[in-house]
């Protein structure tokens, strides 16, 4: 619930500089996840999402989300490494950035929710298989 709310609040406040920062983070993250499995995959995911959420100005919620993303980074790596997560993450992240650029807070909030739920579902499927 926090992340969709943060992105919806961030989009109206985003500057072109904020969009450019998110593009840079997304490019770096895409390069990272296109290579061999790497411990920094979760960190790249956190940097990208926080670049999108930071303009919200919601300091406490941002701190909570940063902590949650950091604590769940190992699960992000698991989904990316063993599941279908790389292609889906690239698609979702690209679409999120486009929605931010197009100033579509409600669609971005919905995609953020779906993105998180897909990752959760992929993780549960992987855990059930092992």
Short mmCIF file of N, CA and C in Angstrom, two decimals:
data_model
loop_
_atom_site.label_atom_id
_atom_site.label_comp_id
_atom_site.label_asym_id
_atom_site.label_seq_id
_atom_site.Cartn_x
_atom_site.Cartn_y
_atom_site.Cartn_z
N UNK A 1 0.81 -1.20 0.00
CA UNK A 1 0.00 0.00 0.00
C UNK A 1 0.86 1.26 0.00
N UNK A 2 2.04 1.19 0.61
CA UNK A 2 2.87 2.38 0.69
C UNK A 2 3.46 2.78 -0.66
N UNK A 3 3.97 1.82 -1.39
CA UNK A 3 4.63 2.17 -2.65
C UNK A 3 3.67 2.75 -3.69
N UNK A 4 2.50 2.16 -3.90
CA UNK A 4 1.56 2.79 -4.83
C UNK A 4 1.18 4.22 -4.41
N UNK A 5 1.02 4.42 -3.12
CA UNK A 5 0.68 5.76 -2.64
C UNK A 5 1.84 6.73 -2.88
N UNK A 6 3.06 6.28 -2.62
CA UNK A 6 4.21 7.16 -2.81
C UNK A 6 4.37 7.58 -4.27
N UNK A 7 4.21 6.64 -5.19
CA UNK A 7 4.39 7.01 -6.60
C UNK A 7 3.27 7.93 -7.07
N UNK A 8 2.06 7.69 -6.58
CA UNK A 8 0.94 8.57 -6.96
C UNK A 8 1.16 9.98 -6.44
N UNK A 9 1.72 10.10 -5.25
CA UNK A 9 2.01 11.43 -4.68
C UNK A 9 3.24 12.07 -5.32
N UNK A 10 4.18 11.24 -5.78
CA UNK A 10 5.43 11.76 -6.34
C UNK A 10 5.23 12.35 -7.73
N UNK A 11 4.43 11.71 -8.55
CA UNK A 11 4.32 12.11 -9.96
C UNK A 11 3.95 13.59 -10.15
N UNK A 12 2.97 14.12 -9.45
CA UNK A 12 2.66 15.54 -9.66
C UNK A 12 3.80 16.48 -9.25
N UNK A 13 4.70 15.99 -8.42
CA UNK A 13 5.79 16.83 -7.92
C UNK A 13 7.11 16.60 -8.67
N UNK A 14 7.11 15.63 -9.58
CA UNK A 14 8.35 15.28 -10.29
C UNK A 14 8.77 16.40 -11.23
N UNK A 15 10.07 16.66 -11.19
CA UNK A 15 10.67 17.58 -12.14
C UNK A 15 11.31 16.76 -13.26
N UNK A 16 11.73 17.44 -14.30
CA UNK A 16 12.45 16.75 -15.38
C UNK A 16 13.74 16.14 -14.83
N UNK A 17 14.35 16.80 -13.88
CA UNK A 17 15.56 16.28 -13.24
C UNK A 17 15.27 14.96 -12.52
N UNK A 18 14.12 14.88 -11.84
CA UNK A 18 13.73 13.63 -11.17
C UNK A 18 13.56 12.50 -12.18
N UNK A 19 12.93 12.80 -13.31
CA UNK A 19 12.73 11.80 -14.37
C UNK A 19 14.09 11.34 -14.91
N UNK A 20 14.98 12.28 -15.13
CA UNK A 20 16.31 11.93 -15.64
C UNK A 20 17.08 11.07 -14.65
N UNK A 21 16.97 11.38 -13.37
CA UNK A 21 17.64 10.57 -12.34
C UNK A 21 17.10 9.14 -12.37
N UNK A 22 15.79 9.00 -12.47
CA UNK A 22 15.18 7.67 -12.54
C UNK A 22 15.63 6.93 -13.80
N UNK A 23 15.75 7.64 -14.92
CA UNK A 23 16.23 7.01 -16.17
C UNK A 23 17.64 6.48 -15.99
N UNK A 24 18.48 7.27 -15.35
CA UNK A 24 19.86 6.83 -15.10
C UNK A 24 19.88 5.59 -14.22
N UNK A 25 19.08 5.60 -13.15
CA UNK A 25 19.02 4.43 -12.25
C UNK A 25 18.49 3.21 -12.99
N UNK A 26 17.48 3.41 -13.84
CA UNK A 26 16.91 2.29 -14.59
C UNK A 26 17.93 1.72 -15.58
N UNK A 27 18.66 2.58 -16.26
CA UNK A 27 19.68 2.10 -17.19
C UNK A 27 20.74 1.29 -16.47
N UNK A 28 21.19 1.77 -15.33
CA UNK A 28 22.20 1.05 -14.55
C UNK A 28 21.64 -0.30 -14.08
N UNK A 29 20.42 -0.29 -13.61
CA UNK A 29 19.80 -1.53 -13.13
C UNK A 29 19.60 -2.53 -14.27
N UNK A 30 19.16 -2.06 -15.42
CA UNK A 30 18.98 -2.95 -16.57
C UNK A 30 20.31 -3.60 -16.97
N UNK A 31 21.39 -2.82 -16.93
CA UNK A 31 22.71 -3.40 -17.23
C UNK A 31 23.08 -4.45 -16.20
N UNK A 32 22.80 -4.17 -14.93
CA UNK A 32 23.13 -5.11 -13.86
C UNK A 32 22.37 -6.43 -14.02
N UNK A 33 21.07 -6.35 -14.25
CA UNK A 33 20.29 -7.59 -14.29
C UNK A 33 20.39 -8.32 -15.62
N UNK A 34 21.03 -7.71 -16.61
CA UNK A 34 21.25 -8.39 -17.88
C UNK A 34 22.49 -9.28 -17.81
N UNK A 35 23.30 -9.11 -16.78
CA UNK A 35 24.51 -9.90 -16.62
C UNK A 35 24.27 -11.08 -15.70
N UNK A 36 25.34 -11.66 -15.22
CA UNK A 36 25.26 -12.80 -14.31
C UNK A 36 24.63 -12.35 -12.98
N UNK A 37 24.09 -13.31 -12.26
CA UNK A 37 23.47 -13.02 -10.96
C UNK A 37 24.46 -12.23 -10.10
N UNK A 38 23.95 -11.22 -9.46
CA UNK A 38 24.81 -10.31 -8.72
C UNK A 38 24.13 -9.88 -7.43
N UNK A 39 24.87 -9.81 -6.34
CA UNK A 39 24.26 -9.39 -5.07
C UNK A 39 23.68 -7.99 -5.08
N UNK A 40 24.11 -7.15 -6.01
CA UNK A 40 23.63 -5.76 -6.04
C UNK A 40 22.29 -5.62 -6.74
N UNK A 41 21.73 -6.70 -7.28
CA UNK A 41 20.45 -6.58 -7.98
C UNK A 41 19.38 -5.95 -7.10
N UNK A 42 19.30 -6.35 -5.87
CA UNK A 42 18.31 -5.77 -4.96
C UNK A 42 18.58 -4.30 -4.71
N UNK A 43 19.86 -3.93 -4.64
CA UNK A 43 20.21 -2.53 -4.41
C UNK A 43 19.81 -1.66 -5.61
N UNK A 44 20.01 -2.19 -6.81
CA UNK A 44 19.62 -1.45 -8.01
C UNK A 44 18.12 -1.25 -8.06
N UNK A 45 17.38 -2.27 -7.67
CA UNK A 45 15.92 -2.16 -7.60
C UNK A 45 15.51 -1.09 -6.60
N UNK A 46 16.15 -1.08 -5.46
CA UNK A 46 15.85 -0.07 -4.43
C UNK A 46 16.17 1.33 -4.95
N UNK A 47 17.33 1.51 -5.58
CA UNK A 47 17.70 2.84 -6.09
C UNK A 47 16.68 3.34 -7.11
N UNK A 48 16.25 2.45 -8.01
CA UNK A 48 15.28 2.87 -9.03
C UNK A 48 13.95 3.27 -8.39
N UNK A 49 13.42 2.40 -7.54
CA UNK A 49 12.12 2.72 -6.93
C UNK A 49 12.19 3.97 -6.07
N UNK A 50 13.27 4.13 -5.33
CA UNK A 50 13.38 5.31 -4.48
C UNK A 50 13.52 6.58 -5.32
N UNK A 51 14.14 6.48 -6.48
CA UNK A 51 14.21 7.65 -7.37
C UNK A 51 12.81 8.06 -7.81
N UNK A 52 11.94 7.08 -8.02
CA UNK A 52 10.55 7.40 -8.40
C UNK A 52 9.75 7.95 -7.23
N UNK A 53 9.98 7.43 -6.04
CA UNK A 53 9.15 7.79 -4.89
C UNK A 53 9.61 9.06 -4.17
N UNK A 54 10.89 9.39 -4.26
CA UNK A 54 11.44 10.50 -3.47
C UNK A 54 10.73 11.83 -3.65
N UNK A 55 10.31 12.19 -4.86
CA UNK A 55 9.62 13.49 -4.99
C UNK A 55 8.32 13.60 -4.19
N UNK A 56 7.83 12.49 -3.66
CA UNK A 56 6.59 12.54 -2.88
C UNK A 56 6.74 13.43 -1.64
N UNK A 57 7.97 13.52 -1.13
CA UNK A 57 8.21 14.31 0.07
C UNK A 57 7.71 13.66 1.35
N UNK A 58 7.29 12.43 1.29
CA UNK A 58 6.74 11.71 2.45
C UNK A 58 7.89 11.01 3.18
N UNK A 59 8.62 11.76 3.99
CA UNK A 59 9.86 11.30 4.60
C UNK A 59 9.71 10.00 5.37
N UNK A 60 8.72 9.89 6.22
CA UNK A 60 8.57 8.69 7.03
C UNK A 60 8.22 7.49 6.17
N UNK A 61 7.30 7.63 5.26
CA UNK A 61 6.93 6.52 4.37
C UNK A 61 8.13 6.12 3.51
N UNK A 62 8.91 7.09 3.04
CA UNK A 62 10.10 6.78 2.25
C UNK A 62 11.10 5.96 3.05
N UNK A 63 11.30 6.32 4.31
CA UNK A 63 12.22 5.57 5.17
C UNK A 63 11.73 4.14 5.37
N UNK A 64 10.43 3.98 5.59
CA UNK A 64 9.86 2.65 5.77
C UNK A 64 10.05 1.81 4.51
N UNK A 65 9.72 2.38 3.36
CA UNK A 65 9.83 1.64 2.10
C UNK A 65 11.29 1.30 1.80
N UNK A 66 12.20 2.24 2.02
CA UNK A 66 13.62 1.95 1.79
C UNK A 66 14.05 0.76 2.67
N UNK A 67 13.64 0.76 3.91
CA UNK A 67 13.96 -0.35 4.81
C UNK A 67 13.38 -1.67 4.33
N UNK A 68 12.13 -1.63 3.89
CA UNK A 68 11.49 -2.86 3.39
C UNK A 68 12.19 -3.37 2.13
N UNK A 69 12.51 -2.46 1.21
CA UNK A 69 13.19 -2.87 -0.02
C UNK A 69 14.57 -3.47 0.30
N UNK A 70 15.26 -2.87 1.24
CA UNK A 70 16.58 -3.37 1.64
C UNK A 70 16.46 -4.76 2.27
N UNK A 71 15.47 -4.92 3.14
CA UNK A 71 15.29 -6.20 3.82
C UNK A 71 14.81 -7.32 2.88
N UNK A 72 14.15 -6.95 1.81
CA UNK A 72 13.63 -7.97 0.89
C UNK A 72 14.50 -8.13 -0.36
N UNK A 73 15.66 -7.50 -0.38
CA UNK A 73 16.53 -7.56 -1.56
C UNK A 73 16.89 -9.00 -1.92
N UNK A 74 17.09 -9.85 -0.93
CA UNK A 74 17.44 -11.25 -1.24
C UNK A 74 16.30 -11.95 -1.97
N UNK A 75 15.06 -11.58 -1.67
CA UNK A 75 13.93 -12.18 -2.37
C UNK A 75 13.83 -11.64 -3.80
N UNK A 76 14.16 -10.38 -3.96
CA UNK A 76 14.21 -9.79 -5.31
C UNK A 76 15.23 -10.55 -6.15
N UNK A 77 16.41 -10.79 -5.59
CA UNK A 77 17.44 -11.54 -6.31
C UNK A 77 16.97 -12.95 -6.64
N UNK A 78 16.26 -13.58 -5.72
CA UNK A 78 15.76 -14.94 -5.95
C UNK A 78 14.79 -14.96 -7.12
N UNK A 79 13.85 -14.06 -7.14
CA UNK A 79 12.87 -14.01 -8.23
C UNK A 79 13.56 -13.71 -9.56
N UNK A 80 14.52 -12.80 -9.54
CA UNK A 80 15.23 -12.46 -10.77
C UNK A 80 16.10 -13.62 -11.25
N UNK A 81 16.71 -14.33 -10.34
CA UNK A 81 17.62 -15.40 -10.70
C UNK A 81 16.90 -16.68 -11.11
N UNK A 82 15.88 -17.07 -10.37
CA UNK A 82 15.25 -18.37 -10.59
C UNK A 82 13.90 -18.31 -11.28
N UNK A 83 13.28 -17.17 -11.26
CA UNK A 83 11.95 -17.06 -11.85
C UNK A 83 11.99 -16.39 -13.21
N UNK A 84 10.88 -15.85 -13.59
CA UNK A 84 10.79 -15.13 -14.86
C UNK A 84 10.94 -13.64 -14.62
N UNK A 85 11.57 -13.30 -13.51
CA UNK A 85 11.59 -11.93 -13.04
C UNK A 85 12.35 -10.93 -13.86
N UNK A 86 13.42 -11.30 -14.57
CA UNK A 86 14.22 -10.31 -15.27
C UNK A 86 13.40 -9.61 -16.36
N UNK A 87 12.78 -10.38 -17.23
CA UNK A 87 12.00 -9.76 -18.31
C UNK A 87 10.83 -8.96 -17.76
N UNK A 88 10.16 -9.51 -16.75
CA UNK A 88 9.02 -8.80 -16.17
C UNK A 88 9.47 -7.52 -15.46
N UNK A 89 10.58 -7.59 -14.74
CA UNK A 89 11.09 -6.40 -14.05
C UNK A 89 11.44 -5.30 -15.04
N UNK A 90 12.12 -5.69 -16.13
CA UNK A 90 12.48 -4.69 -17.15
C UNK A 90 11.23 -4.05 -17.74
N UNK A 91 10.25 -4.87 -18.05
CA UNK A 91 9.01 -4.33 -18.64
C UNK A 91 8.28 -3.42 -17.66
N UNK A 92 8.11 -3.89 -16.42
CA UNK A 92 7.40 -3.09 -15.42
C UNK A 92 8.13 -1.78 -15.15
N UNK A 93 9.44 -1.85 -14.98
CA UNK A 93 10.20 -0.64 -14.66
C UNK A 93 10.15 0.35 -15.81
N UNK A 94 10.27 -0.13 -17.02
CA UNK A 94 10.18 0.75 -18.19
C UNK A 94 8.80 1.41 -18.26
N UNK A 95 7.76 0.62 -18.02
CA UNK A 95 6.40 1.16 -18.04
C UNK A 95 6.16 2.14 -16.90
N UNK A 96 6.71 1.87 -15.73
CA UNK A 96 6.57 2.81 -14.61
C UNK A 96 7.21 4.15 -14.95
N UNK A 97 8.39 4.11 -15.53
CA UNK A 97 9.06 5.35 -15.89
C UNK A 97 8.26 6.11 -16.94
N UNK A 98 7.70 5.40 -17.90
CA UNK A 98 6.88 6.05 -18.92
C UNK A 98 5.64 6.69 -18.30
N UNK A 99 5.01 6.01 -17.37
CA UNK A 99 3.83 6.57 -16.71
C UNK A 99 4.19 7.80 -15.89
N UNK A 100 5.36 7.80 -15.29
CA UNK A 100 5.82 8.99 -14.56
C UNK A 100 6.05 10.14 -15.53
N UNK A 101 6.71 9.84 -16.65
CA UNK A 101 6.97 10.87 -17.66
C UNK A 101 5.69 11.43 -18.23
N UNK A 102 4.68 10.57 -18.37
CA UNK A 102 3.38 10.99 -18.92
C UNK A 102 2.44 11.57 -17.87
N UNK A 103 2.91 11.65 -16.62
CA UNK A 103 2.11 12.21 -15.53
C UNK A 103 0.80 11.46 -15.33
N UNK A 104 0.93 10.14 -15.13
CA UNK A 104 -0.24 9.28 -14.93
C UNK A 104 -0.17 8.62 -13.56
N UNK A 105 -0.47 9.37 -12.49
CA UNK A 105 -0.29 8.83 -11.14
C UNK A 105 -1.15 7.61 -10.82
N UNK A 106 -2.40 7.59 -11.30
CA UNK A 106 -3.28 6.47 -10.96
C UNK A 106 -2.84 5.19 -11.66
N UNK A 107 -2.45 5.31 -12.92
CA UNK A 107 -1.96 4.13 -13.65
C UNK A 107 -0.63 3.65 -13.06
N UNK A 108 0.24 4.58 -12.68
CA UNK A 108 1.52 4.21 -12.08
C UNK A 108 1.31 3.52 -10.74
N UNK A 109 0.35 4.00 -9.96
CA UNK A 109 0.05 3.36 -8.67
C UNK A 109 -0.46 1.93 -8.89
N UNK A 110 -1.32 1.75 -9.88
CA UNK A 110 -1.86 0.42 -10.17
C UNK A 110 -0.75 -0.51 -10.65
N UNK A 111 0.13 -0.03 -11.52
CA UNK A 111 1.22 -0.86 -12.00
C UNK A 111 2.19 -1.19 -10.87
N UNK A 112 2.46 -0.24 -10.00
CA UNK A 112 3.33 -0.50 -8.85
C UNK A 112 2.76 -1.62 -7.99
N UNK A 113 1.48 -1.56 -7.73
CA UNK A 113 0.82 -2.61 -6.95
C UNK A 113 0.95 -3.97 -7.67
N UNK A 114 0.65 -3.97 -8.97
CA UNK A 114 0.74 -5.21 -9.74
C UNK A 114 2.17 -5.75 -9.78
N UNK A 115 3.13 -4.86 -9.91
CA UNK A 115 4.55 -5.22 -9.95
C UNK A 115 4.95 -5.94 -8.66
N UNK A 116 4.55 -5.39 -7.54
CA UNK A 116 4.86 -5.99 -6.24
C UNK A 116 4.16 -7.33 -6.09
N UNK A 117 2.90 -7.38 -6.46
CA UNK A 117 2.13 -8.62 -6.33
C UNK A 117 2.67 -9.71 -7.25
N UNK A 118 3.11 -9.36 -8.45
CA UNK A 118 3.71 -10.36 -9.35
C UNK A 118 4.98 -10.93 -8.75
N UNK A 119 5.82 -10.06 -8.21
CA UNK A 119 7.06 -10.53 -7.59
C UNK A 119 6.75 -11.45 -6.40
N UNK A 120 5.77 -11.08 -5.62
CA UNK A 120 5.36 -11.92 -4.49
C UNK A 120 4.88 -13.29 -4.98
N UNK A 121 4.01 -13.27 -5.99
CA UNK A 121 3.48 -14.53 -6.52
C UNK A 121 4.58 -15.40 -7.10
N UNK A 122 5.53 -14.79 -7.83
CA UNK A 122 6.66 -15.55 -8.37
C UNK A 122 7.48 -16.18 -7.26
N UNK A 123 7.72 -15.42 -6.19
CA UNK A 123 8.49 -15.94 -5.07
C UNK A 123 7.77 -17.12 -4.43
N UNK A 124 6.48 -16.99 -4.20
CA UNK A 124 5.72 -18.10 -3.61
C UNK A 124 5.76 -19.33 -4.48
N UNK A 125 5.65 -19.17 -5.81
CA UNK A 125 5.73 -20.31 -6.73
C UNK A 125 7.09 -20.99 -6.63
N UNK A 126 8.14 -20.20 -6.57
CA UNK A 126 9.49 -20.76 -6.45
C UNK A 126 9.65 -21.52 -5.15
N UNK A 127 9.14 -20.96 -4.07
CA UNK A 127 9.26 -21.62 -2.77
C UNK A 127 8.47 -22.93 -2.73
N UNK A 128 7.31 -22.95 -3.35
CA UNK A 128 6.50 -24.17 -3.40
C UNK A 128 7.17 -25.26 -4.22
N UNK A 129 7.93 -24.88 -5.24
CA UNK A 129 8.61 -25.85 -6.09
C UNK A 129 9.81 -26.46 -5.43
N UNK A 130 10.39 -25.76 -4.46
CA UNK A 130 11.62 -26.30 -3.84
C UNK A 130 11.39 -27.01 -2.54
#
